[in-house]
Amino acid sequence: MANTRDIQLDALRAIAVTMVMYSHFFAAGGSSFWGHIGVRLFFVLSGFLITRVLLEARAAAEFQTGPALRSFYIRRALRIFPPYFAVLGFVWLFDLEQSRGSLIWQALYLSNFWYALHNDWTPWVLCHFWSLSIEEQFYLAWPLIVLLVPRRRFEPVCIAVILLSLAYRFYWPITATPALARDLLPPASMDALASGALLACWRSRGAALPQWMRLGWPALAAAFLMIEWFVPAPADPTLEWARWLLLQVLPLVPLMVIVTACSSGLGGILGKLAELPPLLGLGRISYGVYLYHPILLSLAVKSQPWIPLNVSEQGPGRLLVASAATIVVASISWLIFERPLNRLKRHFPYVARAQAARAGHAGWFAGAPGRLPDGRRTPSLDLQRTDARR
């Protein structure tokens, strides 16, 4: 059974994927505002959870780099690949929205480069794969950093990645007309992923958020909303770049604060709301919802003659029909496809349980971390549970 912090992180996943569906199914003119925030929240969550579980593995008494890396990649493959390639197989079989020409890029998790090189969202039915490609590129490199960089240098590495990602954005005024590449190349998202990793680093050493973050996040959130809602995109490229830069950077700290609060466990009314069963259920299947929602939208639009509601345009009809279809398909996928495969991850622990048992670390089996004579922690079963839910 998951602990409170992981339950409430499921609620954040549900909120993030709801933002994406709202943006793609309902928002007037296909506004990307809510979808953008939802994806950025997913990135902060991913950076936090992946880094936390790897740092906990590294702190275990029986930790070995090679087996931990092998387990990480196998567990990620079991969770991510089956539904992902099932979608690609379906799209290839029916050539949905003439997508076959890009499938090799999608299969190699280079979707973000495909759309950046073409500077166009064609095929639109797979355009959401850009963010999944970013995450997979992150998964390939980041575990090596977490497990191999000296612990005292890991926090500076996280900060350096965030600063380099922010600096990357200053390249675009030189290139004149903005292109999709400024949003889709990996450096554009590394600040959010590394911000989540920085949270995990602070959590691992028992540090709280800096005071300026705790006190300043409402002002940053308010500034972001004011610019998004009340400052129209200017025609001047330099001013447009400045507005875009602020909209990318301002939400980072508020998102970090939200993830920190839910990972610690919100109390009171907010805590009860964050643990509502429908919200948790949606969070549990959020990966499938994100994967399938444009596919179901495409099929719904093709089925418009048999659907009494208007699904051909953004609006309530599309939101109701496409969201319901997506949630049904994602639920079925989770129950009969994803969850059984996910259970196989128990065969690939980050730290060998047999070794821990022979060493007599009773805390391992109780699911509670303890301390060895040399000060190193014994691993908690929560280390496995946390990753199993992703």
Short mmCIF file of C-alpha atoms in Angstrom, two decimals:
data_model
loop_
_atom_site.label_atom_id
_atom_site.label_comp_id
_atom_site.label_asym_id
_atom_site.label_seq_id
_atom_site.Cartn_x
_atom_site.Cartn_y
_atom_site.Cartn_z
CA MET A 1 0.00 0.00 0.00
CA ALA A 2 1.41 3.37 -0.99
CA ASN A 3 2.24 5.92 1.65
CA THR A 4 0.49 9.30 1.90
CA ARG A 5 3.05 11.22 -0.10
CA ASP A 6 2.73 8.89 -3.07
CA ILE A 7 -1.06 8.91 -2.91
CA GLN A 8 -1.13 12.67 -3.18
CA LEU A 9 1.38 12.61 -6.02
CA ASP A 10 -1.14 10.45 -7.88
CA ALA A 11 -3.57 13.33 -7.41
CA LEU A 12 -1.05 15.69 -9.01
CA ARG A 13 -0.76 13.34 -11.99
CA ALA A 14 -4.53 13.42 -12.32
CA ILE A 15 -4.57 17.22 -12.26
CA ALA A 16 -1.75 17.42 -14.81
CA VAL A 17 -3.40 15.05 -17.29
CA THR A 18 -6.75 16.80 -16.83
CA MET A 19 -5.07 20.08 -17.79
CA VAL A 20 -3.74 18.44 -20.95
CA MET A 21 -7.13 17.00 -21.92
CA TYR A 22 -8.85 20.32 -21.25
CA SER A 23 -6.33 22.10 -23.47
CA HIS A 24 -6.71 19.60 -26.32
CA PHE A 25 -10.47 18.99 -26.10
CA PHE A 26 -12.07 22.19 -24.83
CA ALA A 27 -9.87 25.30 -24.76
CA ALA A 28 -10.89 27.88 -27.37
CA GLY A 29 -8.55 27.98 -30.32
CA GLY A 30 -6.60 25.03 -28.96
CA SER A 31 -4.95 27.22 -26.32
CA SER A 32 -1.86 25.50 -24.94
CA PHE A 33 -1.91 27.30 -21.57
CA TRP A 34 -3.26 24.51 -19.36
CA GLY A 35 -1.56 21.79 -21.39
CA HIS A 36 1.77 23.58 -21.01
CA ILE A 37 1.40 23.74 -17.23
CA GLY A 38 0.27 20.11 -17.09
CA VAL A 39 3.34 18.93 -19.00
CA ARG A 40 5.69 21.06 -16.88
CA LEU A 41 4.12 19.56 -13.75
CA PHE A 42 4.72 16.07 -15.16
CA PHE A 43 8.36 16.96 -15.74
CA VAL A 44 8.90 18.22 -12.19
CA LEU A 45 7.20 15.08 -10.85
CA SER A 46 9.32 12.80 -13.03
CA GLY A 47 12.56 14.48 -12.03
CA PHE A 48 11.58 14.26 -8.36
CA LEU A 49 10.43 10.63 -8.32
CA ILE A 50 13.20 9.17 -10.45
CA THR A 51 15.90 10.99 -8.52
CA ARG A 52 14.38 10.15 -5.14
CA VAL A 53 14.20 6.43 -5.80
CA LEU A 54 17.77 6.35 -7.15
CA LEU A 55 19.13 8.33 -4.21
CA GLU A 56 17.38 5.95 -1.81
CA ALA A 57 18.91 3.00 -3.66
CA ARG A 58 22.33 4.61 -3.49
CA ALA A 59 21.99 5.13 0.25
CA ALA A 60 21.22 1.44 0.87
CA ALA A 61 23.87 -0.70 2.50
CA GLU A 62 23.90 -3.30 -0.27
CA PHE A 63 23.88 -0.81 -3.16
CA GLN A 64 25.83 -1.70 -6.30
CA THR A 65 25.89 0.65 -9.27
CA GLY A 66 25.68 -1.95 -12.05
CA PRO A 67 22.67 -3.91 -10.73
CA ALA A 68 20.88 -0.68 -9.77
CA LEU A 69 21.28 0.75 -13.27
CA ARG A 70 20.20 -2.50 -14.88
CA SER A 71 17.11 -2.67 -12.67
CA PHE A 72 16.26 0.95 -13.39
CA TYR A 73 16.28 0.50 -17.16
CA ILE A 74 14.37 -2.80 -17.03
CA ARG A 75 11.73 -1.31 -14.75
CA ARG A 76 11.36 1.75 -16.97
CA ALA A 77 11.02 -0.47 -20.04
CA LEU A 78 8.32 -2.58 -18.39
CA ARG A 79 6.35 0.50 -17.43
CA ILE A 80 6.77 2.65 -20.52
CA PHE A 81 7.40 0.57 -23.62
CA PRO A 82 4.41 -1.84 -23.91
CA PRO A 83 1.58 0.73 -24.18
CA TYR A 84 3.80 3.15 -26.09
CA PHE A 85 4.63 0.67 -28.82
CA ALA A 86 1.07 -0.65 -28.81
CA VAL A 87 -0.05 2.86 -29.79
CA LEU A 88 2.60 3.04 -32.52
CA GLY A 89 1.49 -0.37 -33.80
CA PHE A 90 -2.13 0.79 -33.97
CA VAL A 91 -1.18 4.01 -35.75
CA TRP A 92 0.98 2.09 -38.24
CA LEU A 93 -1.73 -0.50 -38.92
CA PHE A 94 -4.36 2.11 -39.80
CA ASP A 95 -1.97 4.87 -40.91
CA LEU A 96 -3.92 7.15 -38.62
CA GLU A 97 -3.72 10.76 -39.84
CA GLN A 98 -1.02 9.71 -42.34
CA SER A 99 1.48 9.14 -39.54
CA ARG A 100 3.59 6.33 -40.96
CA GLY A 101 6.29 8.63 -42.29
CA SER A 102 7.29 9.72 -38.78
CA LEU A 103 6.99 6.39 -36.96
CA ILE A 104 10.69 5.52 -37.01
CA TRP A 105 11.38 8.81 -35.21
CA GLN A 106 8.60 8.10 -32.73
CA ALA A 107 9.86 4.55 -32.13
CA LEU A 108 13.35 5.86 -31.36
CA TYR A 109 11.96 8.45 -28.95
CA LEU A 110 13.05 11.26 -31.22
CA SER A 111 9.58 12.74 -31.70
CA ASN A 112 10.70 16.11 -30.36
CA PHE A 113 13.45 16.29 -32.97
CA TRP A 114 11.02 15.29 -35.75
CA TYR A 115 8.65 18.16 -34.98
CA ALA A 116 11.51 20.60 -34.37
CA LEU A 117 13.17 19.78 -37.71
CA HIS A 118 9.89 20.12 -39.61
CA ASN A 119 8.73 23.12 -37.56
CA ASP A 120 5.21 21.77 -37.85
CA TRP A 121 2.83 19.67 -35.72
CA THR A 122 2.27 17.04 -38.44
CA PRO A 123 1.17 14.34 -37.75
CA TRP A 124 -0.89 15.96 -35.00
CA VAL A 125 -2.14 12.66 -33.62
CA LEU A 126 1.33 11.89 -32.25
CA CYS A 127 2.45 15.42 -31.41
CA HIS A 128 2.12 14.75 -27.66
CA PHE A 129 4.92 12.19 -27.99
CA TRP A 130 7.44 15.04 -27.94
CA SER A 131 7.22 15.19 -24.14
CA LEU A 132 7.52 11.41 -23.80
CA SER A 133 10.67 11.59 -25.94
CA ILE A 134 12.07 14.28 -23.66
CA GLU A 135 11.44 12.07 -20.62
CA GLU A 136 13.02 9.03 -22.26
CA GLN A 137 16.11 11.05 -23.20
CA PHE A 138 16.23 12.19 -19.57
CA TYR A 139 15.89 8.60 -18.32
CA LEU A 140 18.82 7.47 -20.45
CA ALA A 141 21.31 9.95 -19.02
CA TRP A 142 20.10 11.04 -15.59
CA PRO A 143 20.52 7.74 -13.66
CA LEU A 144 24.20 7.75 -14.57
CA ILE A 145 24.52 11.19 -13.01
CA VAL A 146 22.54 10.31 -9.88
CA LEU A 147 24.41 7.07 -9.21
CA LEU A 148 27.93 8.04 -10.28
CA VAL A 149 28.41 11.71 -9.38
CA PRO A 150 29.80 12.18 -5.83
CA ARG A 151 26.94 12.97 -3.45
CA ARG A 152 28.45 16.29 -2.37
CA ARG A 153 28.49 17.42 -6.00
CA PHE A 154 25.03 16.24 -7.00
CA GLU A 155 23.15 19.33 -5.79
CA PRO A 156 25.49 21.70 -7.70
CA VAL A 157 24.97 19.53 -10.80
CA CYS A 158 21.19 19.96 -10.50
CA ILE A 159 21.54 23.72 -10.13
CA ALA A 160 23.95 23.85 -13.08
CA VAL A 161 21.49 21.96 -15.31
CA ILE A 162 18.71 24.38 -14.33
CA LEU A 163 20.92 27.40 -15.08
CA LEU A 164 22.06 25.95 -18.42
CA SER A 165 18.45 25.31 -19.39
CA LEU A 166 17.53 28.88 -18.52
CA ALA A 167 20.56 30.20 -20.41
CA TYR A 168 19.52 28.16 -23.46
CA ARG A 169 16.45 30.35 -23.79
CA PHE A 170 18.61 33.42 -24.36
CA TYR A 171 19.86 31.91 -27.61
CA TRP A 172 16.57 32.48 -29.39
CA PRO A 173 16.64 36.27 -29.84
CA ILE A 174 19.75 35.75 -31.98
CA THR A 175 17.85 33.40 -34.30
CA ALA A 176 15.11 35.96 -35.06
CA THR A 177 11.80 34.20 -35.79
CA PRO A 178 10.92 31.70 -33.06
CA ALA A 179 10.47 28.06 -34.13
CA LEU A 180 9.16 24.91 -32.48
CA ALA A 181 12.75 23.94 -31.73
CA ARG A 182 12.94 26.46 -28.89
CA ASP A 183 10.29 24.46 -26.99
CA LEU A 184 11.01 20.91 -28.15
CA LEU A 185 14.77 20.44 -27.90
CA PRO A 186 15.86 18.79 -24.63
CA PRO A 187 17.43 21.88 -22.98
CA ALA A 188 14.03 23.61 -23.01
CA SER A 189 12.65 21.09 -20.50
CA MET A 190 15.71 20.23 -18.43
CA ASP A 191 14.99 23.05 -15.97
CA ALA A 192 11.71 21.43 -14.90
CA LEU A 193 13.19 17.92 -14.73
CA ALA A 194 16.26 19.12 -12.82
CA SER A 195 14.06 21.19 -10.48
CA GLY A 196 12.29 17.99 -9.47
CA ALA A 197 15.67 16.30 -9.04
CA LEU A 198 16.82 19.18 -6.82
CA LEU A 199 13.75 18.65 -4.63
CA ALA A 200 14.70 14.98 -4.24
CA CYS A 201 18.25 15.99 -3.33
CA TRP A 202 17.00 18.34 -0.62
CA ARG A 203 14.59 15.67 0.63
CA SER A 204 17.38 13.08 0.85
CA ARG A 205 19.34 15.25 3.29
CA GLY A 206 16.30 16.48 5.21
CA ALA A 207 16.48 20.05 3.94
CA ALA A 208 13.40 22.24 3.54
CA LEU A 209 12.64 24.53 0.64
CA PRO A 210 14.60 27.80 0.78
CA GLN A 211 12.69 30.57 2.50
CA TRP A 212 12.57 32.71 -0.65
CA MET A 213 10.69 29.90 -2.39
CA ARG A 214 8.23 29.38 0.47
CA LEU A 215 7.48 33.09 0.70
CA GLY A 216 7.81 34.10 -2.95
CA TRP A 217 5.92 31.43 -4.87
CA PRO A 218 2.48 33.16 -4.68
CA ALA A 219 3.94 36.31 -6.27
CA LEU A 220 5.60 34.25 -9.02
CA ALA A 221 2.35 32.36 -9.70
CA ALA A 222 0.37 35.61 -9.79
CA ALA A 223 2.87 37.21 -12.19
CA PHE A 224 2.66 34.19 -14.47
CA LEU A 225 -1.15 34.28 -14.57
CA MET A 226 -1.21 38.02 -15.16
CA ILE A 227 1.14 37.74 -18.13
CA GLU A 228 -0.66 34.73 -19.58
CA TRP A 229 -4.17 36.14 -19.25
CA PHE A 230 -3.74 39.89 -19.65
CA VAL A 231 -0.60 40.52 -21.71
CA PRO A 232 -1.21 39.66 -25.37
CA ALA A 233 1.58 38.26 -27.49
CA PRO A 234 3.37 41.29 -29.00
CA ALA A 235 4.28 41.49 -32.68
CA ASP A 236 7.83 42.58 -31.94
CA PRO A 237 10.03 39.40 -31.86
CA THR A 238 12.16 40.65 -28.97
CA LEU A 239 9.14 41.45 -26.80
CA GLU A 240 7.52 38.16 -27.79
CA TRP A 241 10.67 36.34 -26.73
CA ALA A 242 10.68 38.14 -23.36
CA ARG A 243 7.04 37.19 -22.74
CA TRP A 244 7.73 33.59 -23.70
CA LEU A 245 10.78 33.49 -21.42
CA LEU A 246 8.76 34.67 -18.42
CA LEU A 247 5.98 32.16 -19.10
CA GLN A 248 8.56 29.37 -19.11
CA VAL A 249 10.43 30.40 -15.98
CA LEU A 250 7.84 31.85 -13.59
CA PRO A 251 5.87 28.61 -12.98
CA LEU A 252 8.92 26.59 -11.90
CA VAL A 253 9.02 27.57 -8.24
CA PRO A 254 5.22 27.29 -7.71
CA LEU A 255 5.31 23.80 -9.24
CA MET A 256 8.22 22.83 -6.99
CA VAL A 257 6.29 24.05 -3.95
CA ILE A 258 3.20 22.05 -4.97
CA VAL A 259 5.20 18.85 -5.47
CA THR A 260 6.98 19.37 -2.15
CA ALA A 261 3.69 19.86 -0.31
CA CYS A 262 2.06 16.76 -1.80
CA SER A 263 5.16 14.61 -1.35
CA SER A 264 5.13 15.50 2.35
CA GLY A 265 1.38 14.93 2.61
CA LEU A 266 -1.12 17.76 2.66
CA GLY A 267 -3.43 17.92 5.66
CA GLY A 268 -6.88 19.41 6.22
CA ILE A 269 -9.40 19.95 3.44
CA LEU A 270 -6.76 20.07 0.70
CA GLY A 271 -5.37 16.75 1.85
CA LYS A 272 -8.82 15.15 1.79
CA LEU A 273 -9.48 16.53 -1.67
CA ALA A 274 -6.12 15.23 -2.88
CA GLU A 275 -7.07 11.73 -1.72
CA LEU A 276 -10.49 11.50 -3.33
CA PRO A 277 -10.78 8.04 -4.97
CA PRO A 278 -11.76 9.33 -8.46
CA LEU A 279 -8.76 11.65 -8.47
CA LEU A 280 -6.41 8.89 -7.35
CA GLY A 281 -7.86 6.50 -9.92
CA LEU A 282 -7.27 9.00 -12.71
CA GLY A 283 -3.73 9.59 -11.48
CA ARG A 284 -3.06 5.85 -11.51
CA ILE A 285 -3.98 5.58 -15.20
CA SER A 286 -2.60 8.99 -16.19
CA TYR A 287 0.15 7.56 -18.40
CA GLY A 288 -2.43 5.70 -20.48
CA VAL A 289 -4.70 8.74 -20.56
CA TYR A 290 -1.86 10.87 -21.88
CA LEU A 291 -0.85 8.24 -24.43
CA TYR A 292 -4.29 7.50 -25.82
CA HIS A 293 -6.15 10.81 -25.71
CA PRO A 294 -5.23 12.15 -29.21
CA ILE A 295 -5.85 8.70 -30.71
CA LEU A 296 -9.35 8.63 -29.22
CA LEU A 297 -9.92 12.20 -30.37
CA SER A 298 -9.01 11.26 -33.94
CA LEU A 299 -11.35 8.27 -33.86
CA ALA A 300 -14.15 10.36 -32.33
CA VAL A 301 -13.85 12.99 -35.07
CA LYS A 302 -13.99 10.26 -37.73
CA SER A 303 -17.13 8.91 -36.00
CA GLN A 304 -18.90 12.30 -35.91
CA PRO A 305 -21.80 11.11 -38.15
CA TRP A 306 -22.80 8.60 -35.44
CA ILE A 307 -22.22 10.87 -32.42
CA PRO A 308 -25.05 13.26 -31.43
CA LEU A 309 -22.67 15.75 -29.79
CA ASN A 310 -20.27 18.01 -31.69
CA VAL A 311 -16.82 16.44 -31.43
CA SER A 312 -15.41 18.04 -34.57
CA GLU A 313 -14.62 21.30 -32.76
CA GLN A 314 -13.25 22.36 -29.40
CA GLY A 315 -16.04 22.51 -26.83
CA PRO A 316 -18.16 20.63 -24.29
CA GLY A 317 -19.16 17.86 -26.70
CA ARG A 318 -15.58 17.04 -27.60
CA LEU A 319 -14.48 17.24 -23.97
CA LEU A 320 -17.24 14.90 -22.78
CA VAL A 321 -16.99 12.28 -25.53
CA ALA A 322 -13.22 12.21 -26.03
CA SER A 323 -12.44 12.36 -22.29
CA ALA A 324 -14.89 9.57 -21.46
CA ALA A 325 -13.55 7.37 -24.26
CA THR A 326 -9.97 8.06 -23.22
CA ILE A 327 -10.59 7.22 -19.55
CA VAL A 328 -12.42 3.99 -20.46
CA VAL A 329 -9.64 2.83 -22.79
CA ALA A 330 -6.89 3.85 -20.34
CA SER A 331 -8.67 1.99 -17.51
CA ILE A 332 -8.96 -1.18 -19.57
CA SER A 333 -5.33 -0.84 -20.64
CA TRP A 334 -4.24 -0.48 -17.01
CA LEU A 335 -6.25 -3.45 -15.75
CA ILE A 336 -5.48 -6.04 -18.44
CA PHE A 337 -2.23 -4.81 -19.94
CA GLU A 338 -0.15 -2.37 -17.93
CA ARG A 339 -0.71 -3.53 -14.34
CA PRO A 340 0.20 -7.19 -14.99
CA LEU A 341 3.42 -6.10 -16.69
CA ASN A 342 4.07 -3.56 -13.95
CA ARG A 343 4.01 -6.33 -11.36
CA LEU A 344 7.02 -7.92 -13.03
CA LYS A 345 9.12 -5.05 -11.70
CA ARG A 346 9.26 -6.78 -8.33
CA HIS A 347 11.77 -9.19 -9.88
CA PHE A 348 14.17 -6.32 -10.51
CA PRO A 349 14.81 -4.54 -7.19
CA TYR A 350 17.32 -1.71 -7.08
CA VAL A 351 19.06 -3.40 -4.17
CA ALA A 352 19.18 -7.19 -3.89
CA ARG A 353 16.77 -8.29 -1.17
CA ALA A 354 18.53 -11.60 -0.68
CA GLN A 355 21.73 -9.84 0.28
CA ALA A 356 19.85 -7.61 2.69
CA ALA A 357 18.19 -10.65 4.23
CA ARG A 358 21.50 -12.43 4.73
CA ALA A 359 22.85 -9.30 6.39
CA GLY A 360 19.93 -9.42 8.82
CA HIS A 361 18.46 -6.01 8.04
CA ALA A 362 15.02 -6.50 9.55
CA GLY A 363 14.03 -2.96 8.63
CA TRP A 364 14.05 -3.98 4.96
CA PHE A 365 11.26 -6.47 5.44
CA ALA A 366 9.30 -4.17 7.71
CA GLY A 367 9.42 -1.49 5.03
CA ALA A 368 11.13 0.94 7.41
CA PRO A 369 14.66 2.21 6.89
CA GLY A 370 17.20 1.75 9.66
CA ARG A 371 20.88 2.51 10.22
CA LEU A 372 23.94 0.32 10.04
CA PRO A 373 26.95 0.71 12.33
CA ASP A 374 28.75 2.70 9.65
CA GLY A 375 25.81 5.09 9.36
CA ARG A 376 24.46 3.91 6.00
CA ARG A 377 20.73 3.37 5.66
CA THR A 378 19.06 0.04 5.10
CA PRO A 379 16.69 0.19 2.13
CA SER A 380 12.97 0.59 2.61
CA LEU A 381 10.37 -1.30 0.63
CA ASP A 382 8.92 2.13 -0.11
CA LEU A 383 11.82 2.46 -2.54
CA GLN A 384 10.26 -0.28 -4.66
CA ARG A 385 6.68 0.85 -4.08
CA THR A 386 7.32 4.42 -5.14
CA ASP A 387 8.71 3.43 -8.52
CA ALA A 388 6.11 0.71 -9.05
CA ARG A 389 3.35 3.30 -9.22
CA ARG A 390 4.97 5.22 -12.10
#
